[in-house]
Coordinates of C-alpha atoms and ligand atoms in Angstrom, one line a residue:
X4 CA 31.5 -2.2 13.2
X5 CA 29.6 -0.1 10.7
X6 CA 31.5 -0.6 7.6
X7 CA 29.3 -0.9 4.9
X8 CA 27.2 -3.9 4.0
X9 CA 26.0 -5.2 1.0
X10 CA 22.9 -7.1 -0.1
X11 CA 22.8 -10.7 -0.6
X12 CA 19.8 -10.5 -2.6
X13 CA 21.1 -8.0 -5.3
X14 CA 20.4 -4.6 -5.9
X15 CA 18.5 -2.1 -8.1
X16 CA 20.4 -1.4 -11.5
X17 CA 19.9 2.4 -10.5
X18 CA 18.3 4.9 -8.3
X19 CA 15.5 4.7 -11.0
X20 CA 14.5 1.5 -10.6
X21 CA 14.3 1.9 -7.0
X22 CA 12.1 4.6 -7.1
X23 CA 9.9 3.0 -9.9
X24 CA 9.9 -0.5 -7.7
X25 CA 8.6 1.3 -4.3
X26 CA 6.4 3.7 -6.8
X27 CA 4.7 0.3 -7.8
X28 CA 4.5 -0.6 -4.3
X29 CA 2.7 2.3 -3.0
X30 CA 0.8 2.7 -6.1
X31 CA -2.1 -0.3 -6.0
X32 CA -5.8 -1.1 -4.9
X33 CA -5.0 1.1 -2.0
X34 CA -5.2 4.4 -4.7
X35 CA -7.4 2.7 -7.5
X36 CA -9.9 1.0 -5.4
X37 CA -9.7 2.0 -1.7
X38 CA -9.1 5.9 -1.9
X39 CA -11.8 6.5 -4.1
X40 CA -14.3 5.2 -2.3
X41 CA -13.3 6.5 1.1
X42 CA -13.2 10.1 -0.1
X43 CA -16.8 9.2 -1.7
X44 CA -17.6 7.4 1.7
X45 CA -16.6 10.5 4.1
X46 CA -16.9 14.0 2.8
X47 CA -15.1 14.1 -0.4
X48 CA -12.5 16.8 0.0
X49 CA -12.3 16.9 3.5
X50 CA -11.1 13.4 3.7
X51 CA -8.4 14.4 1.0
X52 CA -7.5 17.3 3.2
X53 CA -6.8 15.1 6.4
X54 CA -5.1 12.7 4.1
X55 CA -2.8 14.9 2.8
X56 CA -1.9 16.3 6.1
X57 CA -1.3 12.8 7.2
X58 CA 1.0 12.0 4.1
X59 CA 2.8 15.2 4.8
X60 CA 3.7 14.8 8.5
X61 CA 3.8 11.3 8.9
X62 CA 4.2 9.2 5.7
X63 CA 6.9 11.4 4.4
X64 CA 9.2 11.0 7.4
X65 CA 8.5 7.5 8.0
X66 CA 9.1 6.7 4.6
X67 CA 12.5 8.4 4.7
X68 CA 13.1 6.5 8.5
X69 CA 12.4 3.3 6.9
X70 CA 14.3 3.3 3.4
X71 CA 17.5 4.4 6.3
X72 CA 17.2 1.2 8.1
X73 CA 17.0 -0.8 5.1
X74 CA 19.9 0.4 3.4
X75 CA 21.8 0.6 6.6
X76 CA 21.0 -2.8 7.5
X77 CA 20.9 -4.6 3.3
X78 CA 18.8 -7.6 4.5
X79 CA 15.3 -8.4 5.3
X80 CA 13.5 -5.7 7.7
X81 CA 14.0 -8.5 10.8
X82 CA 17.8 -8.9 9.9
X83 CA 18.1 -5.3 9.7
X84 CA 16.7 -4.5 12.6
X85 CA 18.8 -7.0 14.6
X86 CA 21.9 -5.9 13.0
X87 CA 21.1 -2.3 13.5
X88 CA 20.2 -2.5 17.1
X89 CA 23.4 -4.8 17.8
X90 CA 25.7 -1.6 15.9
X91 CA 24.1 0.5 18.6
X92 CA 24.7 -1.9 21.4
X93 CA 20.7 -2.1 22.3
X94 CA 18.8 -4.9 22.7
X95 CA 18.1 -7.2 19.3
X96 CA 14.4 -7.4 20.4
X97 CA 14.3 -4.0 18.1
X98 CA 13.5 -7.1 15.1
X99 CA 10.5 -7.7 16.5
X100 CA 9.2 -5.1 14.7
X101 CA 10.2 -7.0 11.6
X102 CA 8.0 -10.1 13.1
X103 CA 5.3 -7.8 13.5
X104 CA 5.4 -6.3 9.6
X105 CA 5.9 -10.2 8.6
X106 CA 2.6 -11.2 10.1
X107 CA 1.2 -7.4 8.7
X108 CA 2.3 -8.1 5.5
X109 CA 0.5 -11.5 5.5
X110 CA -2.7 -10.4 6.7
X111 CA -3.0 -7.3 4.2
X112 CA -2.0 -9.9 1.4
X113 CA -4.4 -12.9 2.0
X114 CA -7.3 -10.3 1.2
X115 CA -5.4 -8.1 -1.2
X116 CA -5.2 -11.3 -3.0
X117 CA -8.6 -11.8 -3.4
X118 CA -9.5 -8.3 -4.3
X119 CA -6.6 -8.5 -7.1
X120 CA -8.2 -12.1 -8.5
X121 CA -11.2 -9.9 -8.8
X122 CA -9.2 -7.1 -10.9
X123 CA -8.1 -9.7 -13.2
X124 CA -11.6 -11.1 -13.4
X125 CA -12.7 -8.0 -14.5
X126 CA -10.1 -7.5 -17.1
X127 CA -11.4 -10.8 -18.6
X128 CA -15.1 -9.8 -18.4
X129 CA -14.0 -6.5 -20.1
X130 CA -12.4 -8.1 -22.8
X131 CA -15.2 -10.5 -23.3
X132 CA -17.3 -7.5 -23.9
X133 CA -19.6 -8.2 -20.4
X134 CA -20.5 -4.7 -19.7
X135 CA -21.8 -3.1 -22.8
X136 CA -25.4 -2.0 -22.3
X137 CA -25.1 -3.8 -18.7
X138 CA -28.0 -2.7 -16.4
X139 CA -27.4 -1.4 -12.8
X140 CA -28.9 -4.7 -11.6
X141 CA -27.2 -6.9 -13.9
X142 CA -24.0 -4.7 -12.6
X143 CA -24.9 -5.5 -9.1
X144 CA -25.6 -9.3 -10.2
X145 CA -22.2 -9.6 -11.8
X146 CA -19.9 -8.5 -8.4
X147 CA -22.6 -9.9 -5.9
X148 CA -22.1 -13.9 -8.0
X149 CA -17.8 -13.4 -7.8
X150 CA -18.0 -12.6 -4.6
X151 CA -20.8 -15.2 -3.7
X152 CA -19.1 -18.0 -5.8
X153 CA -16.4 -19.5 -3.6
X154 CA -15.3 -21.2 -7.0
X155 CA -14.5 -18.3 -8.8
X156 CA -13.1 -16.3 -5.9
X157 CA -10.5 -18.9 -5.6
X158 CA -9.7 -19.8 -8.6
X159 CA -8.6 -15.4 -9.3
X160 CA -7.1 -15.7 -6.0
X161 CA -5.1 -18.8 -6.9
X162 CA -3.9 -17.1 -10.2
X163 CA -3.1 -14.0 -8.2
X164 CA -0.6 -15.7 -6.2
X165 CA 0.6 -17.8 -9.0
X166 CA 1.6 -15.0 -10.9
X167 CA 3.3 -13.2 -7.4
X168 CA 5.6 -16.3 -6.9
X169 CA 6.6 -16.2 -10.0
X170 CA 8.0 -13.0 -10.0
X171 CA 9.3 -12.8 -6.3
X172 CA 11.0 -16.4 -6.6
X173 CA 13.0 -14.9 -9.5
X174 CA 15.3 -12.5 -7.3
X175 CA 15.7 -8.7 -7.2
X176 CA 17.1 -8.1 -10.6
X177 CA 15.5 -11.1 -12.7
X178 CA 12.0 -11.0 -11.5
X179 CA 11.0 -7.3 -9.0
X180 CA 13.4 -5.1 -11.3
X181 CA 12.2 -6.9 -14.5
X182 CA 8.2 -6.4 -13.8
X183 CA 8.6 -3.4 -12.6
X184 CA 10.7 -2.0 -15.4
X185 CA 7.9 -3.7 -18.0
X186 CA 4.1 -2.5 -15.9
X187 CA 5.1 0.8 -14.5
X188 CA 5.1 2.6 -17.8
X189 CA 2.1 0.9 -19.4
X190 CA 0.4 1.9 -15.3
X191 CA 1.3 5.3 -15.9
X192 CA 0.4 5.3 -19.6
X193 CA -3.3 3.9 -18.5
X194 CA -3.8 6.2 -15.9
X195 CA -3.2 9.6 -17.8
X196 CA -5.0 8.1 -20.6
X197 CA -8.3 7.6 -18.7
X198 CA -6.9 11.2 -16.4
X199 CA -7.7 12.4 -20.1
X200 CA -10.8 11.0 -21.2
X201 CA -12.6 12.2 -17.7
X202 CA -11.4 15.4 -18.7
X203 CA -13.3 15.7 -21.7
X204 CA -16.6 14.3 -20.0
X205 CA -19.4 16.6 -18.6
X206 CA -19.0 15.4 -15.3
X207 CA -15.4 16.8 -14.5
X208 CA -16.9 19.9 -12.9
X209 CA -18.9 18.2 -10.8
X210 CA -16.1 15.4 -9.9
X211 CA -13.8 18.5 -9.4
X212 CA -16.9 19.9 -6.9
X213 CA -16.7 16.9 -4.8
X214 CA -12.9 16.7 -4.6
X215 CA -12.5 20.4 -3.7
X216 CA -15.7 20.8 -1.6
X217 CA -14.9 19.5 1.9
X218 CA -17.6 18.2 4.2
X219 CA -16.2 18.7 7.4
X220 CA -19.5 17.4 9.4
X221 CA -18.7 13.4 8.2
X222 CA -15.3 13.8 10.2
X223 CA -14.9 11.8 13.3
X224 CA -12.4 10.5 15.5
X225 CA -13.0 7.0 13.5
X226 CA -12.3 8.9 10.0
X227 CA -9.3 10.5 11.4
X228 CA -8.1 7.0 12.2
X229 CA -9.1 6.2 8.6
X230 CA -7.1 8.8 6.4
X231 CA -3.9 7.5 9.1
X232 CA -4.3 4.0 8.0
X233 CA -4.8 4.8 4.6
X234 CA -1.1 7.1 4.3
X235 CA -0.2 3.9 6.1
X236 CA -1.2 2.2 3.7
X237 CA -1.0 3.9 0.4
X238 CA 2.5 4.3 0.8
X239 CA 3.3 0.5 1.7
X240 CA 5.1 2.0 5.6
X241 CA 4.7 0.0 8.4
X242 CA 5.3 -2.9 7.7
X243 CA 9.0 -3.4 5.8
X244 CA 7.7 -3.2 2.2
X245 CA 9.9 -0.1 1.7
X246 CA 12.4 -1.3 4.0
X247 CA 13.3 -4.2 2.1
X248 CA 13.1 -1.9 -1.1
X249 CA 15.8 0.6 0.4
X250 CA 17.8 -2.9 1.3
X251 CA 18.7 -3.1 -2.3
X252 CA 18.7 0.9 -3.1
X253 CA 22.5 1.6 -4.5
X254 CA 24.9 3.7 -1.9
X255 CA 25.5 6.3 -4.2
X256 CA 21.2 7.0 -4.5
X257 CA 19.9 9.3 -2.0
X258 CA 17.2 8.7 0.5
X259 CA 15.5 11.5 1.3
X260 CA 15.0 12.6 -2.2
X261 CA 14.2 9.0 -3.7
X262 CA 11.7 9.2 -0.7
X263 CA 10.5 12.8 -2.1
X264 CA 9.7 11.1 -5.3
X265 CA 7.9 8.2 -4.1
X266 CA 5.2 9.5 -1.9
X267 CA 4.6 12.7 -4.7
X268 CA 4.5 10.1 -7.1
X269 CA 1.5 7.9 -4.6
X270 CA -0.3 11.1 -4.0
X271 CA -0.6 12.2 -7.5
X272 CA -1.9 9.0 -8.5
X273 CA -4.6 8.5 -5.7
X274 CA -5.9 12.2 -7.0
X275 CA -5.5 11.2 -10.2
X276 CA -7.4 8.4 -9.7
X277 CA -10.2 10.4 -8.1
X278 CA -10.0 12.5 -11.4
X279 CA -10.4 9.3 -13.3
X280 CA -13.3 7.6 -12.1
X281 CA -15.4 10.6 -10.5
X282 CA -16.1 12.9 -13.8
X283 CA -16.9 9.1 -15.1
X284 CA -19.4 8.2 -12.7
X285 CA -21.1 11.7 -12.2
X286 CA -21.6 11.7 -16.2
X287 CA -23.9 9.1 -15.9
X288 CA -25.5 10.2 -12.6
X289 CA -24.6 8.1 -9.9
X290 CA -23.4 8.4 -6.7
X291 CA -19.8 8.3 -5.6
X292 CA -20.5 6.8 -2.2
X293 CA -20.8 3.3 -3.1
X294 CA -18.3 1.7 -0.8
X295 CA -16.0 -1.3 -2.3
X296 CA -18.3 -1.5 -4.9
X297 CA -17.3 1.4 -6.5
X298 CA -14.7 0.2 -8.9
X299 CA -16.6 -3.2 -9.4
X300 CA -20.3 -1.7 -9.9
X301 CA -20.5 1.6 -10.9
X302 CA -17.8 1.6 -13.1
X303 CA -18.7 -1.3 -15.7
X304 CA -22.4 0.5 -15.8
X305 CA -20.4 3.5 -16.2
X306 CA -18.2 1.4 -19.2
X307 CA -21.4 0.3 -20.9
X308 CA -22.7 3.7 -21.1
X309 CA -19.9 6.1 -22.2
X310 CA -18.2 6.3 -26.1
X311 CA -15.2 3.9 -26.2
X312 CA -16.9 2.5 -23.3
X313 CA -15.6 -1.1 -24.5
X314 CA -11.9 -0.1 -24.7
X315 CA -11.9 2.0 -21.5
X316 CA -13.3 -0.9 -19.4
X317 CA -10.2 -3.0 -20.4
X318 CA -7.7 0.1 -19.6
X319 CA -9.2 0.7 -16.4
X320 CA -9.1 -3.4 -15.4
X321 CA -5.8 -4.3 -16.6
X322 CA -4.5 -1.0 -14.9
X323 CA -5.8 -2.3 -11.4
X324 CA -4.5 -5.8 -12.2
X325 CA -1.3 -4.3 -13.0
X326 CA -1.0 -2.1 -9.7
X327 CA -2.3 -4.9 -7.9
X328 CA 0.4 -6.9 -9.3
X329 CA 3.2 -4.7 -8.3
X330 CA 2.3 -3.5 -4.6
X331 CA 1.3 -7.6 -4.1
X332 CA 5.3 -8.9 -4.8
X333 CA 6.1 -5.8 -2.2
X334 CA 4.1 -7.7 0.5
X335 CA 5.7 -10.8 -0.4
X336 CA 9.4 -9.9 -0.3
X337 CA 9.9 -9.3 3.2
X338 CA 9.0 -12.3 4.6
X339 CA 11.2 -14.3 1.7
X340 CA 14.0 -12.3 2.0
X341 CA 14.0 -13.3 5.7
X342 CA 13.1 -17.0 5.0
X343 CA 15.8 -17.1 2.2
X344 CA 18.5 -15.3 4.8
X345 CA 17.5 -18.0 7.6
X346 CA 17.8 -20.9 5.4
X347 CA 19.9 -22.1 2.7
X348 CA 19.2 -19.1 0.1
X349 CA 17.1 -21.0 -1.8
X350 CA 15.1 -17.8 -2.9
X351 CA 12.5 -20.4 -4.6
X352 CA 11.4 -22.8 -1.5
X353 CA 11.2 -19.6 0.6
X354 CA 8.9 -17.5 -1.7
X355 CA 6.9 -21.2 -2.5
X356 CA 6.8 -21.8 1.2
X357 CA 5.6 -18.2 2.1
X358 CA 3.1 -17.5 -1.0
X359 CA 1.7 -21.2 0.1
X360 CA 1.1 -19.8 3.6
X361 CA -0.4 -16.5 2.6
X362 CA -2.4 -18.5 -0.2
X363 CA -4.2 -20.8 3.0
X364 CA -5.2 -17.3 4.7
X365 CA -6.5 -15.9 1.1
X366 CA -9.0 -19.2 1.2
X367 CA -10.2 -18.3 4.5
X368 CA -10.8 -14.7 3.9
X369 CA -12.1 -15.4 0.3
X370 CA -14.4 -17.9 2.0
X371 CA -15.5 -15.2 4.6
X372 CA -17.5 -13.5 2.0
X373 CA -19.5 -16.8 0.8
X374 CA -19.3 -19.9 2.4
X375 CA -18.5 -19.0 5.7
X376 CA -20.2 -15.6 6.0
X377 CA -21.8 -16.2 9.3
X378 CA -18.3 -16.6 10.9
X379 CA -17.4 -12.7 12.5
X380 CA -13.9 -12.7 13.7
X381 CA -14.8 -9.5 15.6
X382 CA -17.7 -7.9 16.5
X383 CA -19.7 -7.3 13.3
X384 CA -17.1 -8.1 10.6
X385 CA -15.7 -11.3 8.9
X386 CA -12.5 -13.1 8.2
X387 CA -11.5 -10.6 5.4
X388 CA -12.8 -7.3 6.7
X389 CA -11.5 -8.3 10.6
X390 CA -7.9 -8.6 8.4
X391 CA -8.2 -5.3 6.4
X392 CA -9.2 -3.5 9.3
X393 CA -6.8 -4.4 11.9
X394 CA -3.7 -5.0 9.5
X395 CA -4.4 -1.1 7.9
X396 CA -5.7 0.8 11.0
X397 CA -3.8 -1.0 13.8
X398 CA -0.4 -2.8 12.8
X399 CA 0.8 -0.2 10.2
X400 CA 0.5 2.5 12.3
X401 CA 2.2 0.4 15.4
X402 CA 4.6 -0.8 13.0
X403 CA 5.3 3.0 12.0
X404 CA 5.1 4.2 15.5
X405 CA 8.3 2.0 16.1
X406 CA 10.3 2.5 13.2
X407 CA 10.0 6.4 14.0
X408 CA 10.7 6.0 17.5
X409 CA 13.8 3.9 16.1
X410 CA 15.4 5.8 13.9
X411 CA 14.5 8.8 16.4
X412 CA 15.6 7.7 19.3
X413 CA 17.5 4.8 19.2
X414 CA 20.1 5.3 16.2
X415 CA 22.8 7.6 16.6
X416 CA 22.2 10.8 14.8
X417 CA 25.9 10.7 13.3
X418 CA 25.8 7.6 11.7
X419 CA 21.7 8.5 10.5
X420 CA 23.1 11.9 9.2
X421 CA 26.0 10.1 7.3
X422 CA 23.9 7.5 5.6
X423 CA 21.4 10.4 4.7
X424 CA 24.3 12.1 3.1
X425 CA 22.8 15.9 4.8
X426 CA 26.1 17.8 4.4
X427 CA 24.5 20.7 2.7
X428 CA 20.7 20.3 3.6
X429 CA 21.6 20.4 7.4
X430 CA 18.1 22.4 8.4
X431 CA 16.1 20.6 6.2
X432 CA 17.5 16.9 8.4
X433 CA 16.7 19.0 11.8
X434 CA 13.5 19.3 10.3
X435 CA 12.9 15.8 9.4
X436 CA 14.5 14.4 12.6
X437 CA 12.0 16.9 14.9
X438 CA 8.9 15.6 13.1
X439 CA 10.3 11.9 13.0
X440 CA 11.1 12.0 16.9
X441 CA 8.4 14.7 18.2
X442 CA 5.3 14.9 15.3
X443 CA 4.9 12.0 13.6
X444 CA 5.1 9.8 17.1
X445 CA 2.3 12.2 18.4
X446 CA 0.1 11.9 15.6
X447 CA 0.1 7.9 15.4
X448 CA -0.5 7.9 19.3
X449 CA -3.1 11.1 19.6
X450 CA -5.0 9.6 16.8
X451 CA -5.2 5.7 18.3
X452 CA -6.5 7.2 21.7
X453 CA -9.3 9.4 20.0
X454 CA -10.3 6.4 17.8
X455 CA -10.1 4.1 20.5
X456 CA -11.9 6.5 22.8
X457 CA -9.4 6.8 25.4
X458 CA -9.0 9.9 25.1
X459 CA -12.3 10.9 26.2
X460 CA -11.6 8.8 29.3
X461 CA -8.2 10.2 30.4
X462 CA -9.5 13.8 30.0
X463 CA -12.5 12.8 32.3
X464 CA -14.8 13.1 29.4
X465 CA -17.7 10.7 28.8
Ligands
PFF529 N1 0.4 0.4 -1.1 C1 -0.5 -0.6 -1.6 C2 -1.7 0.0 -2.1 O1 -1.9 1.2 -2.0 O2 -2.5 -0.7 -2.7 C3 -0.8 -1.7 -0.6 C4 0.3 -2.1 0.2 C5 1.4 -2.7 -0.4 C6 0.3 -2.0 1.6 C7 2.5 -3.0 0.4 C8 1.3 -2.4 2.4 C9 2.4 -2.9 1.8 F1 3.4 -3.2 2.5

């Protein structure tokens, strides 16, 4: 038992790659879209602050256990997981943690969907030149009729997932490497280029204000809960993304500092973000906490307004479709890797058969916004924010919660030390296995029982 295995899919060309695949993973809506308007949403630089602490503690270990069970196990996060637990003689039940980040990965996708036919909507509007001189209402009249035109918001969807099969039903080296190799640049490219413009606008002091000025009174148990889902997340963990990215990771790479590089790389971006579209949007005097409409209102008013407005608006747009594009074929490839190991490899019928699936749930959460907006899955909130809600705040974290306890508890720390490669950085893999066992367990659980208020109750409170 234990020799090494090797993937059936293929693997990365290089350590690179791997770290520019899971890069374009982490790196999507969840920094361009979602970040900035929850730090807008809940005291700007307080909500970085809890963020970042999150990242720190839990993301960062997590990360690190998960890209360890992938390689370890080379298959799909369920595969792994079985043929983990059977190397340490424990029950193969452990791959139900897999199931759960399958049915995660196709919740966060059916709306992530949407929201990414949206990005590429914009990009065409951009290009058609739709936002110069656009008023505030005419702003509001352009988002309100996408999202209020079942049409249109399946017809972006549709294209969204057209463009995903496409790339996942190639395979690991002729479709994830390839795309990945091609849009990461040109995202980074974008991204510094508009860092830059901000930069030279009168509203980087006050965008700098509000990102270094925490409000600590809008903090709650709820937006605790918040910045946890979001490192959740951000970083793609939870829910096998990564694992199946570390599946194909070379031997001779090494985790913990391919892990390293990712989540620097995820934060950077998400600030940088925040340093792209704040200076923007305080230039022109409005306000940052719009909610989701952030990137889909104020910025085209803000892209209408400003010098090189016209050009800008198509950078930012094609850079959300872009990161959109490459976290989406991350929530795709664990649930094809599995269904191309359980059937006859065709890597084609299984990503058809699974983007078909996912496609059906987009409809419904797509149609949750127009058509069938009266329908509330829970109390208060529709198809699509019922899935964004539970998938990020509840089944990431759970799906984390395991794979710490996993690696943790139920490996043996020989064979995690070996595959970690920790010969000279022994205190630094004490250090990571403490937090991974003790911390980032605590965290996940402390902060579920304050959101859900049990906490309150156990102590006797109110
Ligand atoms: N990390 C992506 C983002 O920030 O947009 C979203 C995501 C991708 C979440 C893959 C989960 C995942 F497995």
């Amino acid at each position: 038992m234990n020799e090494k295995r090797s993937s059936v899919h293929g693997e990365w060309s290089s350590g690179l790659i791997f770290i520019l695949a899971a890069t374009g993973s982490a790196v999507g809506l969840g920094n361009l879209w979602r970040f900035p308007y929850l730090v807008g949403e809940n005291g700007g630089a307080a909500f970085i602050i809890l963020y970042l602490v999150c990242i720190l503690l839990v993301g960062l270990p997590i990360m690190i256990a998960e890209v360890t069970i992938g390689r370890k196990g080379r298959r799909s996060p369920i595969n792994s997981l079985r043929l983990l637990a059977r190397d340490e003689g424990i029950t193969e039940r452990w791959s139900l943690v897999g199931w759960l980040g399958v049915v995660a990965g196709f919740m966060i996708l059916s709306f992530y969907s949407v929201v990414g036919g949206w990005s590429f909507f914009y990009g065409f509007e951009a290009l058609k030149g739709s936002f110069t001189d656009i008023t505030s209402d005419q702003a509001s009249g352009l988002f309100e009729g996408l999202v209020a035109s079942p049409g249109l918001v399946l017809l972006w969807h549709t294209l969204f997932m057209i463009v995903l099969f496409i790339i996942v039903a190639a395979g690991v080296k002729k479709g994830l490497q390839r795309a990945v190799t091609l849009l990461m640049p040109l995202l980074f490219l974008l991204l510094v280029g508009l860092v830059v413009y901000g930069f030279t606008t009168a509203g980087f002091g006050d965008a700098m204000a509000f990102m270094l000025q925490p409000d600590f009174s809008a903090i709650d148990g709820g937006v605790v809960l918040m910045a946890l889902g979001q490192a959740f997340f951000t970083l793609s963990l939870g829910m096998g993304a990564i694992m199946v990215y570390g599946a194909y990771l070379p031997q001779s790479e090494s985790v913990p500092v391919s892990s390293g590089w990712i989540v620097g790389m995820d934060t950077l971006t998400a600030l940088l973000a925040g340093l792209a579209i704040f200076p923007i949007v305080f230039t022109v005097g409005l306000e940052p906490g719009e909610g989701p409409g952030l990137v889909f209102v104020t910025l085209p008013i803000v892209f209408g307004e400003i010098p090189l407005g016209y050009l800008l608006g198509i950078v930012f747009f094609v850079l959300l479709s872009v990161a959109a594009v490459t976290s989406g074929m991350s929530l795709l490839e664990p649930a094809v890797a599995y269904l191309t190991e359980a059937s006859d490899g065709s890597r084609v019928k299984a990503a058809a058969i699974v983007a078909g699936l996912i496609w059906l749930l987009g409809i419904a959460a797509g149609l949750s916004l127009n058509a069938w907006s009266g329908f509330h899955l829970l109390p208060d909130m529709g198809i699509f924010d019922a899935l964004e809600y539970v998938s990020s705040n509840i089944m990431l974290p759970l799906g984390g919660l395991f794979v710490a306890f996993f690696v943790g508890w139920k490996l043996r720390t020989v064979s995690v030390a070996k595959e970690l490669d920790t010969h000279n950085h022994h205190r630094l893999f004490l250090l990571w296995l403490y937090v991974t066992r003790f911390v980032a367990p605590a965290a996940v659980l402390f902060i579920f029982l304050q959101a859900t208020g049990l906490l309150g109750l156990l102590s006797g409170g109110e």
